[in-house]
Backbone as JSON Lines, residues from 0, in Angstrom:
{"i":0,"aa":"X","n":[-13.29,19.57,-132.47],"ca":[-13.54,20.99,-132.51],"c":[-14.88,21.28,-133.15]}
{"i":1,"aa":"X","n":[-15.17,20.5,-133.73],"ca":[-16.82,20.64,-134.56],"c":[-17.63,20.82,-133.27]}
{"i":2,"aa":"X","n":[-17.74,20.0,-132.67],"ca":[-18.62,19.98,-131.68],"c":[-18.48,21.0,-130.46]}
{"i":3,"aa":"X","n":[-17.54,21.76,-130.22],"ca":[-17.47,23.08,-129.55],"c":[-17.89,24.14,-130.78]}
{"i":4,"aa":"X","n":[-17.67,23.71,-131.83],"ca":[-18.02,24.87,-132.82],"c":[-19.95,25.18,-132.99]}
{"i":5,"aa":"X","n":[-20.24,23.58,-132.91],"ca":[-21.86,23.61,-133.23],"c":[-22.44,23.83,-131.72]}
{"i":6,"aa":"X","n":[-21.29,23.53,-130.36],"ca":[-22.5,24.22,-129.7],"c":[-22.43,25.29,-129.2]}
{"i":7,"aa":"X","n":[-21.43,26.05,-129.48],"ca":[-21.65,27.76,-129.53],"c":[-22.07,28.61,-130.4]}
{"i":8,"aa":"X","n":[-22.49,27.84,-131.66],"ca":[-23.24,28.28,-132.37],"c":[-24.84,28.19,-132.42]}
{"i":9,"aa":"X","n":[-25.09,27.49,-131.2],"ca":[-26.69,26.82,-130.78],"c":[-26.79,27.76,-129.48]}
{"i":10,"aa":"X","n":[-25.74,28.38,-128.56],"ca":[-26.42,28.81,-127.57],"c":[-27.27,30.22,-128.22]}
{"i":11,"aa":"X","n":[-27.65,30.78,-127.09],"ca":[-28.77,31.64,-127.52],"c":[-27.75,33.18,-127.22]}
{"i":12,"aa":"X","n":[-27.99,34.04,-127.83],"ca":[-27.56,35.35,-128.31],"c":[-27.11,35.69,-126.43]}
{"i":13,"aa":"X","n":[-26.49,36.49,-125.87],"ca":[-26.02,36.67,-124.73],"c":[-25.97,35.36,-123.62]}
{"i":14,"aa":"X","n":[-26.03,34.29,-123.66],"ca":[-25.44,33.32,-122.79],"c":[-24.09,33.07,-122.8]}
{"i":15,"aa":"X","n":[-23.8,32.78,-121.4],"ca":[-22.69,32.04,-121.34],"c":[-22.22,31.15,-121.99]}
{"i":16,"aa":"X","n":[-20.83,31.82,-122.53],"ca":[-20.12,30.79,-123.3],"c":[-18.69,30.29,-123.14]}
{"i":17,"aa":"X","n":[-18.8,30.03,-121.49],"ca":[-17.2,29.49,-121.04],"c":[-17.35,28.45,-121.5]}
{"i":18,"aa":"X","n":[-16.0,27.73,-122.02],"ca":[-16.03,26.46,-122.09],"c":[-14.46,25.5,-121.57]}
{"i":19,"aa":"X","n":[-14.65,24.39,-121.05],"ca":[-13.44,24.11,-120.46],"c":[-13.5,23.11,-120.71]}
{"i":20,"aa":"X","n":[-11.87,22.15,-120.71],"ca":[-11.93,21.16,-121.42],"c":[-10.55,20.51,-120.3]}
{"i":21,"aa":"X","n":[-10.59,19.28,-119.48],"ca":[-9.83,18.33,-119.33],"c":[-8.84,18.08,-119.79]}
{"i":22,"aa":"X","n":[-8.2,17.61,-118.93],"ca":[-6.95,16.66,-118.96],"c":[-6.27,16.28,-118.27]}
{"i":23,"aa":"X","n":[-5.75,14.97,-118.31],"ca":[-5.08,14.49,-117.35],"c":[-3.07,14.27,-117.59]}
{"i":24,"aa":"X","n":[-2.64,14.74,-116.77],"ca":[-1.51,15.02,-117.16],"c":[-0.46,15.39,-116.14]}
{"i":25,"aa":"X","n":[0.44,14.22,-116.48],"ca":[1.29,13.5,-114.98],"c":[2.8,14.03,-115.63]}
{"i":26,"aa":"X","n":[3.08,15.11,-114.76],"ca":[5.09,15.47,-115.17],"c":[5.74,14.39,-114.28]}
{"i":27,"aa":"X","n":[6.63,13.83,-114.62],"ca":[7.27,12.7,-113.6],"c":[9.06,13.32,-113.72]}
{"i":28,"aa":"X","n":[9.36,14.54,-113.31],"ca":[10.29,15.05,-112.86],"c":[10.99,14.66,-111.42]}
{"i":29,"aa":"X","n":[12.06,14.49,-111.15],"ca":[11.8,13.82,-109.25],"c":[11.25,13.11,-108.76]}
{"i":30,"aa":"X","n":[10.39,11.77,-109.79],"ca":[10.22,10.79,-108.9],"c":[10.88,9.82,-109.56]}
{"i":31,"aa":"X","n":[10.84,8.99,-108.06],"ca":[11.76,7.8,-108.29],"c":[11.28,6.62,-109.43]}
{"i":32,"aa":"X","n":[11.89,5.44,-109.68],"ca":[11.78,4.76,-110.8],"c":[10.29,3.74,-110.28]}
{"i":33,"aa":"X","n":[10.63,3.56,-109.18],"ca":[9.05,2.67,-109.03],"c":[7.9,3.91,-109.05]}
{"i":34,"aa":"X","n":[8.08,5.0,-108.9],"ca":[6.6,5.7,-108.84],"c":[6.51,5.98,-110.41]}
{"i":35,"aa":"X","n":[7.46,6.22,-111.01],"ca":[7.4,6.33,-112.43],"c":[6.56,5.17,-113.0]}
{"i":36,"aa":"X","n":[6.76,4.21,-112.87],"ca":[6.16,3.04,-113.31],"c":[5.0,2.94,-112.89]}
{"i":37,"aa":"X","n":[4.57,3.05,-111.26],"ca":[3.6,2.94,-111.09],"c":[2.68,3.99,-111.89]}
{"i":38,"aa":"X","n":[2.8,5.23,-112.23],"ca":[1.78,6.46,-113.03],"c":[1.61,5.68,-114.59]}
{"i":39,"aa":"X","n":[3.13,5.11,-114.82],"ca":[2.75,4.69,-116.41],"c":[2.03,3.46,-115.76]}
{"i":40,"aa":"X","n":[1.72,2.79,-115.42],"ca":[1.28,1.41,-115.48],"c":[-0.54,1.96,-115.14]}
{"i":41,"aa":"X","n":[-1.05,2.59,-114.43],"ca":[-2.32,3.34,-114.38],"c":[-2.57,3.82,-115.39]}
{"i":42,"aa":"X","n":[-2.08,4.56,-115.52],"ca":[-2.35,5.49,-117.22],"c":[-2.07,4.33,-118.2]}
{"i":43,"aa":"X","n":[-1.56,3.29,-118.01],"ca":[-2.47,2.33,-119.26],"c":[-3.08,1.34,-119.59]}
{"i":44,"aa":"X","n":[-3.63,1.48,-117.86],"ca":[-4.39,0.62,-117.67],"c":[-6.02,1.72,-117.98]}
{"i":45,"aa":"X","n":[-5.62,2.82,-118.2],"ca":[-7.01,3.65,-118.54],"c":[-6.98,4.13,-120.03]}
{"i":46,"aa":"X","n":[-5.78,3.23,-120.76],"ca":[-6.07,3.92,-122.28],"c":[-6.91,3.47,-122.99]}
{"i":47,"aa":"X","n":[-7.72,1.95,-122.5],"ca":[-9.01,2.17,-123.66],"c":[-9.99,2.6,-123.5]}
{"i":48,"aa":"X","n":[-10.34,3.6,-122.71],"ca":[-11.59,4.62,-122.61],"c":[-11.05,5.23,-123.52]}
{"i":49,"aa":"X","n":[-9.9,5.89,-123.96],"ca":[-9.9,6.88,-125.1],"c":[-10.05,6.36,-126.34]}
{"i":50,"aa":"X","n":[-10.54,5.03,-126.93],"ca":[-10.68,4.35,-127.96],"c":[-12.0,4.95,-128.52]}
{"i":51,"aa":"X","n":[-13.2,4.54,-127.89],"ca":[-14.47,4.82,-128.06],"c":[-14.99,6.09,-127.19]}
{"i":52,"aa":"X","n":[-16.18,6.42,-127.45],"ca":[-17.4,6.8,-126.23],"c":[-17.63,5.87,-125.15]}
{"i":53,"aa":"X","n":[-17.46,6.55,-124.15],"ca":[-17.97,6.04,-123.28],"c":[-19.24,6.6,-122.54]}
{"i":54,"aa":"X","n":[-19.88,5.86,-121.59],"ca":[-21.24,5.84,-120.67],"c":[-22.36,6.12,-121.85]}
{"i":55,"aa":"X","n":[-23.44,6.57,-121.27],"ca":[-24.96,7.41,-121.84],"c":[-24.34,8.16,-122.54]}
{"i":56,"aa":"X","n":[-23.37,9.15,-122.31],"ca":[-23.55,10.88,-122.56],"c":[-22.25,10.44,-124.14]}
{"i":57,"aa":"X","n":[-21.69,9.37,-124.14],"ca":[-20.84,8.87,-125.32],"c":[-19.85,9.36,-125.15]}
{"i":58,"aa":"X","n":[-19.22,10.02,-123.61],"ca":[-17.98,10.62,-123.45],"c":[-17.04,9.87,-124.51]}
{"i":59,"aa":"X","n":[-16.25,11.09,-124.24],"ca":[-14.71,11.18,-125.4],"c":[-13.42,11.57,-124.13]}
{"i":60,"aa":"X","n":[-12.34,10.57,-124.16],"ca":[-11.39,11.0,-123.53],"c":[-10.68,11.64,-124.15]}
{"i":61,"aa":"X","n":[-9.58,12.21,-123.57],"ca":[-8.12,12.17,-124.1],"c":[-7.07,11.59,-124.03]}
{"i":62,"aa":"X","n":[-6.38,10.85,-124.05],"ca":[-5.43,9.96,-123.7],"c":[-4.72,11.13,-122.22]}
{"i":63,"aa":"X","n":[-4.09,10.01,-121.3],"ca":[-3.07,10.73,-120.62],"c":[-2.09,10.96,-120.86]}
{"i":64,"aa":"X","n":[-1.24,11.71,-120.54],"ca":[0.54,12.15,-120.65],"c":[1.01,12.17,-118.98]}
{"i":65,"aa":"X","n":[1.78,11.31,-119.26],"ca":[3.13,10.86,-118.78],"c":[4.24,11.15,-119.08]}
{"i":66,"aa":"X","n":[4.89,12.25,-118.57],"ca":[6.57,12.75,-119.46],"c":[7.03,13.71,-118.49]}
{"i":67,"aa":"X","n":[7.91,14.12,-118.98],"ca":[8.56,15.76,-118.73],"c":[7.39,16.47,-118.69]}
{"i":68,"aa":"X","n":[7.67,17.71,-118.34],"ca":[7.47,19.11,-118.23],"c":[7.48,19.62,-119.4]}
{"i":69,"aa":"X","n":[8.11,19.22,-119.67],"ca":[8.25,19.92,-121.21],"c":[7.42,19.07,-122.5]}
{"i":70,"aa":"X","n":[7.46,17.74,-122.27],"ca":[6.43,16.95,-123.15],"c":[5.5,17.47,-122.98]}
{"i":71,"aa":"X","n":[4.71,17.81,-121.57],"ca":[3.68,17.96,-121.53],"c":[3.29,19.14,-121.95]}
{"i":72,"aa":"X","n":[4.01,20.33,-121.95],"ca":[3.98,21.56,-122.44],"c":[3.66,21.23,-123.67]}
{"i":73,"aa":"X","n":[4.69,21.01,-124.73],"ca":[4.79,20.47,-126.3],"c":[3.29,19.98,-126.42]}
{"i":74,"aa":"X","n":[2.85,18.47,-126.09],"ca":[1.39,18.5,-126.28],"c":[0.69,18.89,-126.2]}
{"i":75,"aa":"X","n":[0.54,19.89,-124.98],"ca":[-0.43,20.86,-124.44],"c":[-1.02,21.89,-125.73]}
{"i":76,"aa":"X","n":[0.46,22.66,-126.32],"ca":[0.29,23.67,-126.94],"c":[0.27,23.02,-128.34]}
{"i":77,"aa":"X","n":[0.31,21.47,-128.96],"ca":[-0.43,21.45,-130.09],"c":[-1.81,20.96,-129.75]}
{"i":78,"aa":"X","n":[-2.06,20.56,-128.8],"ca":[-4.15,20.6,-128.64],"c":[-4.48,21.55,-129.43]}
{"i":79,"aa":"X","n":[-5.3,21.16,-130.67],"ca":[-5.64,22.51,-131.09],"c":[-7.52,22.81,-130.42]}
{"i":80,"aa":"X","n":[-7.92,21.97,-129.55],"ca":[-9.02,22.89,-128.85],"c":[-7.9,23.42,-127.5]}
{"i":81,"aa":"X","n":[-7.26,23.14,-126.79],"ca":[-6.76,24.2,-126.38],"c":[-7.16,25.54,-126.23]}
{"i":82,"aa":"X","n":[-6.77,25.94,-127.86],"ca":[-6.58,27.26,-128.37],"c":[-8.23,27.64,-128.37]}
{"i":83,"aa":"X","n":[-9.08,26.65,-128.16],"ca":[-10.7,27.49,-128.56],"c":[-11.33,27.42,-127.09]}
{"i":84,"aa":"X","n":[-10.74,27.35,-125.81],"ca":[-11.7,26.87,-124.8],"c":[-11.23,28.29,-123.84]}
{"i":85,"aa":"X","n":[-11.72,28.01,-122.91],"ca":[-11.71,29.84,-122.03],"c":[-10.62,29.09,-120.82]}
{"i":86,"aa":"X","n":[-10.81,27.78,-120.45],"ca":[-10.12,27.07,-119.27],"c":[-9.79,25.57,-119.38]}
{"i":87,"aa":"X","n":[-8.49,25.4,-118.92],"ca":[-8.16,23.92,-118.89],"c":[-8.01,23.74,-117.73]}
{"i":88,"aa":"X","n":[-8.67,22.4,-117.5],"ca":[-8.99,21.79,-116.22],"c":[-7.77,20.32,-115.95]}
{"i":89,"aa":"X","n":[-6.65,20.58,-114.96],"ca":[-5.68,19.3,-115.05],"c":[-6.86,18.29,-114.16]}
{"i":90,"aa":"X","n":[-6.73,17.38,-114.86],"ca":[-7.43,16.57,-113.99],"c":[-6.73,15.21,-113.49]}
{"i":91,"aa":"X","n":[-6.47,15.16,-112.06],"ca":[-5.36,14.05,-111.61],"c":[-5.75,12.74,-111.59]}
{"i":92,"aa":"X","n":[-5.36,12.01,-111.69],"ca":[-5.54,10.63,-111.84],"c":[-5.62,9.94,-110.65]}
{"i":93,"aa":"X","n":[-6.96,9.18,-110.64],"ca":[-7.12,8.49,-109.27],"c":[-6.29,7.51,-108.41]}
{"i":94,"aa":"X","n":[-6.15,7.25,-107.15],"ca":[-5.77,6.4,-106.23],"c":[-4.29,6.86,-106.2]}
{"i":95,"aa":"X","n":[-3.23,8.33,-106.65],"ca":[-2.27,8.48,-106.06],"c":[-2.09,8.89,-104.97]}
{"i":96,"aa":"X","n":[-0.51,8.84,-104.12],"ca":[-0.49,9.0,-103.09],"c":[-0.37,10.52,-102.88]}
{"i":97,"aa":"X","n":[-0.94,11.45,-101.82],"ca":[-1.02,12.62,-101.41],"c":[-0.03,13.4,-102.25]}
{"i":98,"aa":"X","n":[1.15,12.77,-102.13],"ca":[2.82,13.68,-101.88],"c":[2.81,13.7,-103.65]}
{"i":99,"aa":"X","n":[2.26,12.63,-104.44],"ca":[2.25,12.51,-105.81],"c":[1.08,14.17,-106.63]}
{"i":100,"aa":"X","n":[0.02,13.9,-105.4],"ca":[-1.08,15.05,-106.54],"c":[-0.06,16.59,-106.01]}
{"i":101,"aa":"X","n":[0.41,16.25,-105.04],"ca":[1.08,17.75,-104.42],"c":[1.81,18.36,-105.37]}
{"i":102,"aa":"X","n":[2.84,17.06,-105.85],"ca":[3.96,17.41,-106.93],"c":[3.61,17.87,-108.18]}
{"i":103,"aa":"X","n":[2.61,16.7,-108.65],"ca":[1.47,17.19,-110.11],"c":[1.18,18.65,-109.63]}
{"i":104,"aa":"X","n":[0.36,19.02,-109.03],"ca":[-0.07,20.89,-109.03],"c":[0.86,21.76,-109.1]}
{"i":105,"aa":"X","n":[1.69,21.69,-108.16],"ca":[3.02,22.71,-108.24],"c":[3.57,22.78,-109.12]}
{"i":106,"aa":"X","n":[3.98,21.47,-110.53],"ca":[4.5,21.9,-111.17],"c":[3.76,22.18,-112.3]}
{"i":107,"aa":"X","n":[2.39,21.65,-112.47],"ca":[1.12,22.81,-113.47],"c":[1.41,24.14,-112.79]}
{"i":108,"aa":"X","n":[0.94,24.49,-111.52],"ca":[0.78,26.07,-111.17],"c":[2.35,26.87,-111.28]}
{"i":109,"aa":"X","n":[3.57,25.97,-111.19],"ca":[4.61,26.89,-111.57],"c":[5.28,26.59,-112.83]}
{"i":110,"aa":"X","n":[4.77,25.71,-113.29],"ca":[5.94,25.43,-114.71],"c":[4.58,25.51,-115.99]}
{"i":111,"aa":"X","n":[4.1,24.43,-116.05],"ca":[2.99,24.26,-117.61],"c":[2.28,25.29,-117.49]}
{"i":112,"aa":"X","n":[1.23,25.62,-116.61],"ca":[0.24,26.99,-116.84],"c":[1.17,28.22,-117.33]}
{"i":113,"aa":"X","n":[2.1,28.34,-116.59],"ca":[2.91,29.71,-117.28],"c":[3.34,29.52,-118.37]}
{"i":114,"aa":"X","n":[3.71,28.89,-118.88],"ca":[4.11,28.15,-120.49],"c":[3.18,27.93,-121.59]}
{"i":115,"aa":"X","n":[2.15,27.85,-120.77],"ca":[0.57,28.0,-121.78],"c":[0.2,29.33,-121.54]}
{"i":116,"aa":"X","n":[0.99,30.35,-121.31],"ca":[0.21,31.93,-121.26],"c":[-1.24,31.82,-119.77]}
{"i":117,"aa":"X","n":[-1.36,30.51,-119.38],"ca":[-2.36,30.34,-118.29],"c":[-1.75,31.24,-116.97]}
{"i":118,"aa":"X","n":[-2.9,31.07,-116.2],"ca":[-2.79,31.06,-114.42],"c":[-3.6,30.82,-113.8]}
{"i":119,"aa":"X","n":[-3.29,30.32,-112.75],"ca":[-4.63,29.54,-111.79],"c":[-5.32,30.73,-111.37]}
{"i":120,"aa":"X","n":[-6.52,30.06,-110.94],"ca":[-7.27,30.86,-110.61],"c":[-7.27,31.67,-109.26]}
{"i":121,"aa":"X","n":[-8.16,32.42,-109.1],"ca":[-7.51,33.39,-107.91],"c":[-8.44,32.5,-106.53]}
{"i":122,"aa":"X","n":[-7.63,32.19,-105.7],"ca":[-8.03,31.21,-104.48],"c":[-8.6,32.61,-103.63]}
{"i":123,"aa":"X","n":[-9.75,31.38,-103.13],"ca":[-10.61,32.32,-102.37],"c":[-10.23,32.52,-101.0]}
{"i":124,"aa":"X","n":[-10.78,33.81,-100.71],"ca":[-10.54,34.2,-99.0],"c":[-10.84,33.86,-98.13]}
């Protein structure tokens, strides 16, 4: 949070100051026991990027979640940048199958975003 703190305190007097912040975050409600495994076995095969910085820019992950609907809610709402950013961005985890990212959105756009006071954004015409 320091570092969203120091750089909205560096932009310049009327700029933009959205800020949005990631995450990746898999509800495994209704799927079966091998797809379950398969999401946990990805997701930890990507947990030591959240150890260090990574690339040039010294990225910072967040770990993923893997759970319920409701875990993920629970973590969601103790993030405490969460609470300081204008937008959270779910961000899905690579190489699943179609029917998998389908399930992930629907149940952000009908279950977690409403539970975080969120809503998606308004889809264009």
């Amino acid at each position: 949070m320091q570092h969203l703190q120091a750089y909205r305190a560096a932009l310049p007097v009327g700029s933009a100051r959205r800020v949005a912040v990631g995450r990746v975050r898999v509800p495994t409600e209704g799927v079966d026991a091998a797809t379950r495994q398969r999401i946990e076995a990805f997701s930890a095969q990507r947990h030591a990027r959240t150890l260090a910085p990574q690339g040039p820019r010294r990225t910072m992950f967040a770990p993923d979640v893997v759970g319920s609907t409701a875990q993920i809610i629970a973590r969601l709402q103790a993030d405490p940048l969460l609470q300081q950013v204008d937008e959270l961005r779910v961000e899905l985890p690579y190489e699943l199958p179609e029917q998998d990212y389908r399930r992930i959105l629907t149940t952000v756009i009908e279950d977690i975003a409403p539970a975080l006071g969120r809503r998606a954004p308004a889809q264009a015409a």
